Amino acid sequence: MWENGIPMPVSETGSLSRRLRVLPFLAVLALALSAWGCRSPFFYPMREHVPVPGLENTVRQDVRFESEDGVRLHGWLLSPRDRVSRGTILFLHGNAENISTHVQSVLWLVDAGYTVFTFDYRGYGESDGKEPDIPGVHRDARAALSKILSLPGISPDRLVVFGQSLGAAVAVHTVATASSARRPRALILDSPFAGYRRIVRDKLSSLIVTWPLAWPVSRFFDDEYSPERWIGKIAPVPVIVIHGTADRVVPYAHGKMLYDLASDPKGIWTVEGGGHATALRNPEVRGQFLAFLDSVLPPEGEGRPSR
């Protein structure tokens, strides 16, 4: 073979041929990665808060605290007006926007008498930081758990951790790695994915043009924090998985996998025909949620029963 008028050795010719065959693959790989921009496809933060109908009916306290690496974070502590709190919910929201757009998912819990602490990961809302990443948001969640337990009158005996979508994935590792003295009374996961690499593979495999890239592209993502690796370490904290069978964002199979991997005590609430993180719009599911909270949270003043 000739290149620029110079004969090339056979070995170099073969090497070039292989490189040329790889070029189309690398081009599509670059296209897939560039479609997500510089940030991970898991994070779509928004800085500006939007008006939240119903927020005025709560007692809202701005809470500012530091993540484990010093990044300043912002959250809201929402309490019911004119009544004693029935318990506390630490809410970890999904991957887009910020707490002002996600808080509607939990305002009904404040109306039902619960205190809710929700916060923004780094790069979201009023939290500092620029580009969120997988290790960073897990540091933020651990800091949020520490912060809520440092507030007056709040103990793990009367705390439930509730995560939706990405927040559910983050919640698994957060609870699994918490010390026994700091673990909540229960963990509730709404529309969780089983693994970071696994969901990337699933999404890329769903399109003809990207399915050959599913495995190589997924290797770009950190799998250390994937829920499937940690869900088995939650027990004896009860785990509830909520998932819709028509979820087009995170397939139902992910929630079912996490349920199967979890140790008892555990439960799965399958929502027939339900979409992504939409189950709690259903009054019946909300009633089931409140009944579960009643079953795991002791009355005010009572300690943690033996397990």
CSV table of C-alpha atoms in Angstrom, one decimal:
chain,number,residue,atom,x,y,z
A,1,MET,CA,0.0,0.0,0.0
A,2,TRP,CA,1.2,3.5,-0.7
A,3,GLU,CA,0.7,6.6,1.4
A,4,ASN,CA,1.9,10.0,0.1
A,5,GLY,CA,4.0,8.2,-2.5
A,6,ILE,CA,5.9,6.1,0.1
A,7,PRO,CA,5.4,2.3,0.2
A,8,MET,CA,4.3,1.1,3.6
A,9,PRO,CA,5.3,-2.2,5.2
A,10,VAL,CA,2.6,-4.9,5.2
A,11,SER,CA,2.3,-4.7,9.0
A,12,GLU,CA,1.6,-1.0,8.9
A,13,THR,CA,-0.9,-1.5,6.0
A,14,GLY,CA,-2.9,-3.9,8.2
A,15,SER,CA,-2.7,-1.6,11.1
A,16,LEU,CA,-4.1,1.3,9.0
A,17,SER,CA,-6.8,-0.8,7.6
A,18,ARG,CA,-7.9,-1.8,11.1
A,19,ARG,CA,-7.9,1.9,12.1
A,20,LEU,CA,-10.0,2.8,9.1
A,21,ARG,CA,-12.5,0.2,10.0
A,22,VAL,CA,-12.8,1.5,13.5
A,23,LEU,CA,-13.3,5.1,12.4
A,24,PRO,CA,-17.1,4.8,11.8
A,25,PHE,CA,-17.5,3.2,15.2
A,26,LEU,CA,-15.6,5.9,16.9
A,27,ALA,CA,-17.6,8.6,15.0
A,28,VAL,CA,-20.9,7.2,16.2
A,29,LEU,CA,-19.4,6.8,19.7
A,30,ALA,CA,-18.4,10.4,19.7
A,31,LEU,CA,-21.8,11.4,18.4
A,32,ALA,CA,-23.5,9.5,21.3
A,33,LEU,CA,-21.3,11.1,23.9
A,34,SER,CA,-21.6,14.6,22.4
A,35,ALA,CA,-25.4,14.3,22.4
A,36,TRP,CA,-25.1,14.3,26.2
A,37,GLY,CA,-22.7,17.2,26.2
A,38,CYS,CA,-19.8,17.5,28.7
A,39,ARG,CA,-22.0,16.5,31.6
A,40,SER,CA,-23.3,13.0,32.4
A,41,PRO,CA,-26.7,12.1,30.9
A,42,PHE,CA,-27.8,11.5,34.5
A,43,PHE,CA,-27.9,15.2,35.4
A,44,TYR,CA,-30.0,18.1,34.0
A,45,PRO,CA,-29.8,20.8,36.7
A,46,MET,CA,-31.7,24.1,36.6
A,47,ARG,CA,-30.7,27.1,38.7
A,48,GLU,CA,-33.9,29.2,38.8
A,49,HIS,CA,-36.6,28.3,41.2
A,50,VAL,CA,-40.2,28.4,40.0
A,51,PRO,CA,-43.3,29.3,42.0
A,52,VAL,CA,-44.7,26.4,44.0
A,53,PRO,CA,-48.5,26.3,44.6
A,54,GLY,CA,-49.3,25.1,48.1
A,55,LEU,CA,-45.8,25.9,49.5
A,56,GLU,CA,-47.4,28.8,51.5
A,57,ASN,CA,-49.4,26.3,53.5
A,58,THR,CA,-46.3,24.9,55.0
A,59,VAL,CA,-43.7,26.2,57.5
A,60,ARG,CA,-40.6,26.5,55.3
A,61,GLN,CA,-37.1,26.9,56.6
A,62,ASP,CA,-34.1,27.3,54.3
A,63,VAL,CA,-31.3,25.0,55.3
A,64,ARG,CA,-27.7,25.5,54.2
A,65,PHE,CA,-25.0,23.0,54.9
A,66,GLU,CA,-21.8,21.6,53.4
A,67,SER,CA,-21.2,18.4,51.5
A,68,GLU,CA,-18.4,16.1,52.5
A,69,ASP,CA,-16.0,17.9,50.2
A,70,GLY,CA,-17.0,21.4,51.3
A,71,VAL,CA,-19.5,22.3,48.5
A,72,ARG,CA,-22.3,24.5,49.9
A,73,LEU,CA,-25.8,22.9,49.5
A,74,HIS,CA,-29.3,24.3,50.0
A,75,GLY,CA,-32.5,22.6,51.0
A,76,TRP,CA,-35.9,23.2,52.4
A,77,LEU,CA,-37.3,21.9,55.7
A,78,LEU,CA,-41.1,21.8,55.3
A,79,SER,CA,-43.2,21.3,58.4
A,80,PRO,CA,-47.0,21.1,58.8
A,81,ARG,CA,-48.7,24.2,60.3
A,82,ASP,CA,-50.4,24.0,63.7
A,83,ARG,CA,-49.8,20.3,64.4
A,84,VAL,CA,-47.3,18.0,65.8
A,85,SER,CA,-45.2,16.2,63.1
A,86,ARG,CA,-45.9,12.6,62.6
A,87,GLY,CA,-42.3,11.9,61.5
A,88,THR,CA,-39.7,13.1,59.1
A,89,ILE,CA,-39.1,12.3,55.4
A,90,LEU,CA,-35.7,12.9,53.7
A,91,PHE,CA,-36.6,13.3,50.1
A,92,LEU,CA,-34.0,12.8,47.3
A,93,HIS,CA,-35.4,14.1,44.0
A,94,GLY,CA,-34.8,13.1,40.4
A,95,ASN,CA,-32.2,14.2,37.9
A,96,ALA,CA,-33.7,17.3,36.3
A,97,GLU,CA,-34.4,20.9,37.4
A,98,ASN,CA,-34.4,21.5,41.2
A,99,ILE,CA,-36.4,21.3,44.4
A,100,SER,CA,-38.9,23.9,43.3
A,101,THR,CA,-40.2,21.6,40.5
A,102,HIS,CA,-39.9,18.3,42.5
A,103,VAL,CA,-41.4,19.4,45.8
A,104,GLN,CA,-44.9,18.8,44.5
A,105,SER,CA,-44.1,15.1,44.8
A,106,VAL,CA,-44.0,15.4,48.6
A,107,LEU,CA,-46.1,18.5,49.6
A,108,TRP,CA,-49.0,16.1,50.2
A,109,LEU,CA,-47.0,14.4,52.9
A,110,VAL,CA,-46.6,17.8,54.7
A,111,ASP,CA,-50.4,18.2,54.4
A,112,ALA,CA,-50.7,14.7,56.0
A,113,GLY,CA,-48.7,15.9,59.0
A,114,TYR,CA,-45.1,14.9,58.1
A,115,THR,CA,-42.0,17.0,58.1
A,116,VAL,CA,-40.1,16.8,54.8
A,117,PHE,CA,-36.5,17.7,54.2
A,118,THR,CA,-35.5,18.1,50.5
A,119,PHE,CA,-32.4,19.5,49.1
A,120,ASP,CA,-30.6,20.2,45.8
A,121,TYR,CA,-27.5,18.3,44.7
A,122,ARG,CA,-24.4,20.3,43.7
A,123,GLY,CA,-25.1,22.4,40.6
A,124,TYR,CA,-28.8,22.5,41.2
A,125,GLY,CA,-30.9,25.4,42.4
A,126,GLU,CA,-29.2,27.4,45.1
A,127,SER,CA,-26.6,24.8,45.8
A,128,ASP,CA,-23.0,25.6,44.8
A,129,GLY,CA,-21.0,23.6,42.4
A,130,LYS,CA,-21.0,23.5,38.6
A,131,GLU,CA,-21.1,20.0,37.0
A,132,PRO,CA,-22.8,17.3,39.1
A,133,ASP,CA,-21.2,13.9,39.0
A,134,ILE,CA,-22.1,10.5,40.4
A,135,PRO,CA,-19.6,10.5,43.4
A,136,GLY,CA,-20.5,14.1,44.1
A,137,VAL,CA,-24.3,13.6,44.5
A,138,HIS,CA,-23.7,10.7,46.7
A,139,ARG,CA,-21.5,12.8,48.9
A,140,ASP,CA,-24.3,15.4,49.0
A,141,ALA,CA,-26.9,12.8,50.0
A,142,ARG,CA,-24.8,11.5,52.9
A,143,ALA,CA,-24.3,15.1,54.0
A,144,ALA,CA,-28.1,15.7,53.8
A,145,LEU,CA,-28.7,12.6,56.0
A,146,SER,CA,-26.2,13.9,58.6
A,147,LYS,CA,-27.7,17.4,58.5
A,148,ILE,CA,-31.3,16.3,59.0
A,149,LEU,CA,-30.2,14.1,62.0
A,150,SER,CA,-28.4,17.0,63.5
A,151,LEU,CA,-31.6,19.2,63.7
A,152,PRO,CA,-33.4,19.4,67.0
A,153,GLY,CA,-36.0,16.8,67.7
A,154,ILE,CA,-35.2,14.5,64.7
A,155,SER,CA,-33.8,11.1,65.2
A,156,PRO,CA,-33.4,8.0,62.9
A,157,ASP,CA,-36.2,6.4,64.9
A,158,ARG,CA,-38.7,8.6,63.2
A,159,LEU,CA,-37.0,9.2,59.9
A,160,VAL,CA,-37.8,7.6,56.5
A,161,VAL,CA,-35.7,8.1,53.4
A,162,PHE,CA,-37.7,8.5,50.1
A,163,GLY,CA,-36.1,8.7,46.7
A,164,GLN,CA,-37.5,9.1,43.2
A,165,SER,CA,-35.7,8.0,40.0
A,166,LEU,CA,-32.1,9.1,40.3
A,167,GLY,CA,-32.8,10.1,43.9
A,168,ALA,CA,-33.9,6.5,44.6
A,169,ALA,CA,-30.6,5.2,43.2
A,170,VAL,CA,-28.7,7.6,45.4
A,171,ALA,CA,-30.8,6.7,48.4
A,172,VAL,CA,-29.8,3.1,48.3
A,173,HIS,CA,-26.1,3.7,48.6
A,174,THR,CA,-26.8,6.4,51.2
A,175,VAL,CA,-28.7,4.1,53.5
A,176,ALA,CA,-26.6,1.1,52.9
A,177,THR,CA,-23.4,2.9,54.0
A,178,ALA,CA,-24.9,4.7,57.0
A,179,SER,CA,-23.8,3.5,60.4
A,180,SER,CA,-26.3,1.4,62.3
A,181,ALA,CA,-27.1,4.2,64.7
A,182,ARG,CA,-27.9,6.6,61.8
A,183,ARG,CA,-30.0,4.3,59.6
A,184,PRO,CA,-33.6,5.4,59.0
A,185,ARG,CA,-36.7,3.4,59.9
A,186,ALA,CA,-37.4,2.6,56.2
A,187,LEU,CA,-36.3,3.2,52.7
A,188,ILE,CA,-38.9,3.9,49.9
A,189,LEU,CA,-37.8,3.8,46.2
A,190,ASP,CA,-40.0,5.2,43.5
A,191,SER,CA,-39.1,4.3,39.9
A,192,PRO,CA,-35.5,3.3,40.7
A,193,PHE,CA,-32.9,2.1,38.2
A,194,ALA,CA,-30.8,-0.9,39.2
A,195,GLY,CA,-27.4,0.4,38.0
A,196,TYR,CA,-25.8,3.3,36.3
A,197,ARG,CA,-24.1,1.2,33.6
A,198,ARG,CA,-27.2,-1.0,33.3
A,199,ILE,CA,-29.6,1.9,32.5
A,200,VAL,CA,-27.1,3.4,30.0
A,201,ARG,CA,-26.9,0.0,28.2
A,202,ASP,CA,-30.7,-0.3,28.3
A,203,LYS,CA,-31.3,3.1,26.8
A,204,LEU,CA,-28.7,2.7,24.0
A,205,SER,CA,-29.8,-0.8,23.2
A,206,SER,CA,-33.3,0.5,22.6
A,207,LEU,CA,-32.2,2.3,19.4
A,208,ILE,CA,-30.9,0.5,16.3
A,209,VAL,CA,-28.3,3.1,15.6
A,210,THR,CA,-26.8,3.0,19.1
A,211,TRP,CA,-27.3,-0.6,20.2
A,212,PRO,CA,-23.8,-1.7,19.1
A,213,LEU,CA,-22.4,1.1,21.5
A,214,ALA,CA,-24.4,0.0,24.5
A,215,TRP,CA,-21.6,-2.0,26.2
A,216,PRO,CA,-18.6,0.2,25.3
A,217,VAL,CA,-20.3,3.5,26.1
A,218,SER,CA,-21.6,2.2,29.5
A,219,ARG,CA,-18.0,1.6,30.6
A,220,PHE,CA,-17.6,5.3,30.7
A,221,PHE,CA,-19.9,5.5,33.7
A,222,ASP,CA,-19.0,4.9,37.3
A,223,ASP,CA,-20.7,1.7,38.6
A,224,GLU,CA,-19.4,1.8,42.1
A,225,TYR,CA,-22.5,3.3,43.5
A,226,SER,CA,-25.1,1.3,41.6
A,227,PRO,CA,-28.1,0.2,43.7
A,228,GLU,CA,-27.8,-3.4,42.6
A,229,ARG,CA,-24.5,-3.6,44.4
A,230,TRP,CA,-25.9,-2.2,47.6
A,231,ILE,CA,-29.5,-3.0,48.0
A,232,GLY,CA,-28.7,-6.3,49.7
A,233,LYS,CA,-27.0,-4.4,52.5
A,234,ILE,CA,-30.0,-2.4,53.6
A,235,ALA,CA,-31.6,-5.0,55.9
A,236,PRO,CA,-32.9,-4.9,58.5
A,237,VAL,CA,-34.2,-1.6,57.3
A,238,PRO,CA,-37.4,-2.3,55.4
A,239,VAL,CA,-37.3,-1.5,51.7
A,240,ILE,CA,-40.4,-0.6,49.5
A,241,VAL,CA,-40.0,-0.5,45.7
A,242,ILE,CA,-42.7,1.4,43.8
A,243,HIS,CA,-42.7,1.0,40.0
A,244,GLY,CA,-45.1,1.4,37.1
A,245,THR,CA,-45.3,-1.3,34.5
A,246,ALA,CA,-45.5,1.3,31.7
A,247,ASP,CA,-42.5,3.3,32.8
A,248,ARG,CA,-40.7,4.3,29.5
A,249,VAL,CA,-37.8,6.1,31.3
A,250,VAL,CA,-36.7,3.3,33.7
A,251,PRO,CA,-38.2,-0.1,32.7
A,252,TYR,CA,-40.2,-1.9,35.4
A,253,ALA,CA,-37.5,-4.7,35.2
A,254,HIS,CA,-35.1,-2.4,37.1
A,255,GLY,CA,-37.4,-2.0,40.1
A,256,LYS,CA,-38.2,-5.7,40.1
A,257,MET,CA,-34.5,-6.6,40.0
A,258,LEU,CA,-33.8,-4.4,43.1
A,259,TYR,CA,-36.7,-6.0,44.9
A,260,ASP,CA,-35.4,-9.4,44.2
A,261,LEU,CA,-31.9,-8.5,45.3
A,262,ALA,CA,-33.1,-6.8,48.6
A,263,SER,CA,-33.2,-8.9,51.8
A,264,ASP,CA,-36.3,-9.1,54.0
A,265,PRO,CA,-38.2,-7.1,55.1
A,266,LYS,CA,-39.2,-5.8,51.7
A,267,GLY,CA,-42.1,-5.1,49.5
A,268,ILE,CA,-42.9,-4.1,45.9
A,269,TRP,CA,-45.9,-2.0,44.9
A,270,THR,CA,-46.5,-2.7,41.2
A,271,VAL,CA,-48.6,0.0,39.5
A,272,GLU,CA,-50.2,-1.5,36.5
A,273,GLY,CA,-50.0,0.9,33.6
A,274,GLY,CA,-48.1,3.4,35.7
A,275,GLY,CA,-45.5,5.7,34.1
A,276,HIS,CA,-42.3,7.1,35.5
A,277,ALA,CA,-42.5,8.5,39.1
A,278,THR,CA,-46.3,9.0,38.6
A,279,ALA,CA,-47.6,6.4,41.2
A,280,LEU,CA,-48.1,8.9,44.0
A,281,ARG,CA,-50.6,10.9,42.0
A,282,ASN,CA,-52.9,8.0,42.7
A,283,PRO,CA,-54.9,8.4,45.9
A,284,GLU,CA,-54.9,4.7,46.6
A,285,VAL,CA,-51.1,4.6,46.4
A,286,ARG,CA,-50.9,7.6,48.6
A,287,GLY,CA,-53.1,5.8,51.1
A,288,GLN,CA,-50.8,2.8,51.0
A,289,PHE,CA,-47.8,5.0,51.5
A,290,LEU,CA,-49.3,6.7,54.6
A,291,ALA,CA,-50.4,3.3,56.0
A,292,PHE,CA,-46.8,2.0,55.6
A,293,LEU,CA,-45.4,5.1,57.4
A,294,ASP,CA,-47.8,4.5,60.3
A,295,SER,CA,-46.6,0.9,60.5
A,296,VAL,CA,-42.9,1.7,60.7
A,297,LEU,CA,-42.8,5.1,62.6
A,298,PRO,CA,-43.3,4.9,66.3
A,299,PRO,CA,-45.5,7.5,68.0
A,300,GLU,CA,-43.8,10.7,69.3
A,301,GLY,CA,-41.7,9.9,72.3
A,302,GLU,CA,-41.3,6.2,71.7
A,303,GLY,CA,-37.9,4.6,71.0
A,304,ARG,CA,-36.8,2.2,68.4
A,305,PRO,CA,-38.3,-1.2,68.9
A,306,SER,CA,-36.0,-4.2,68.7
A,307,ARG,CA,-35.5,-5.8,65.4
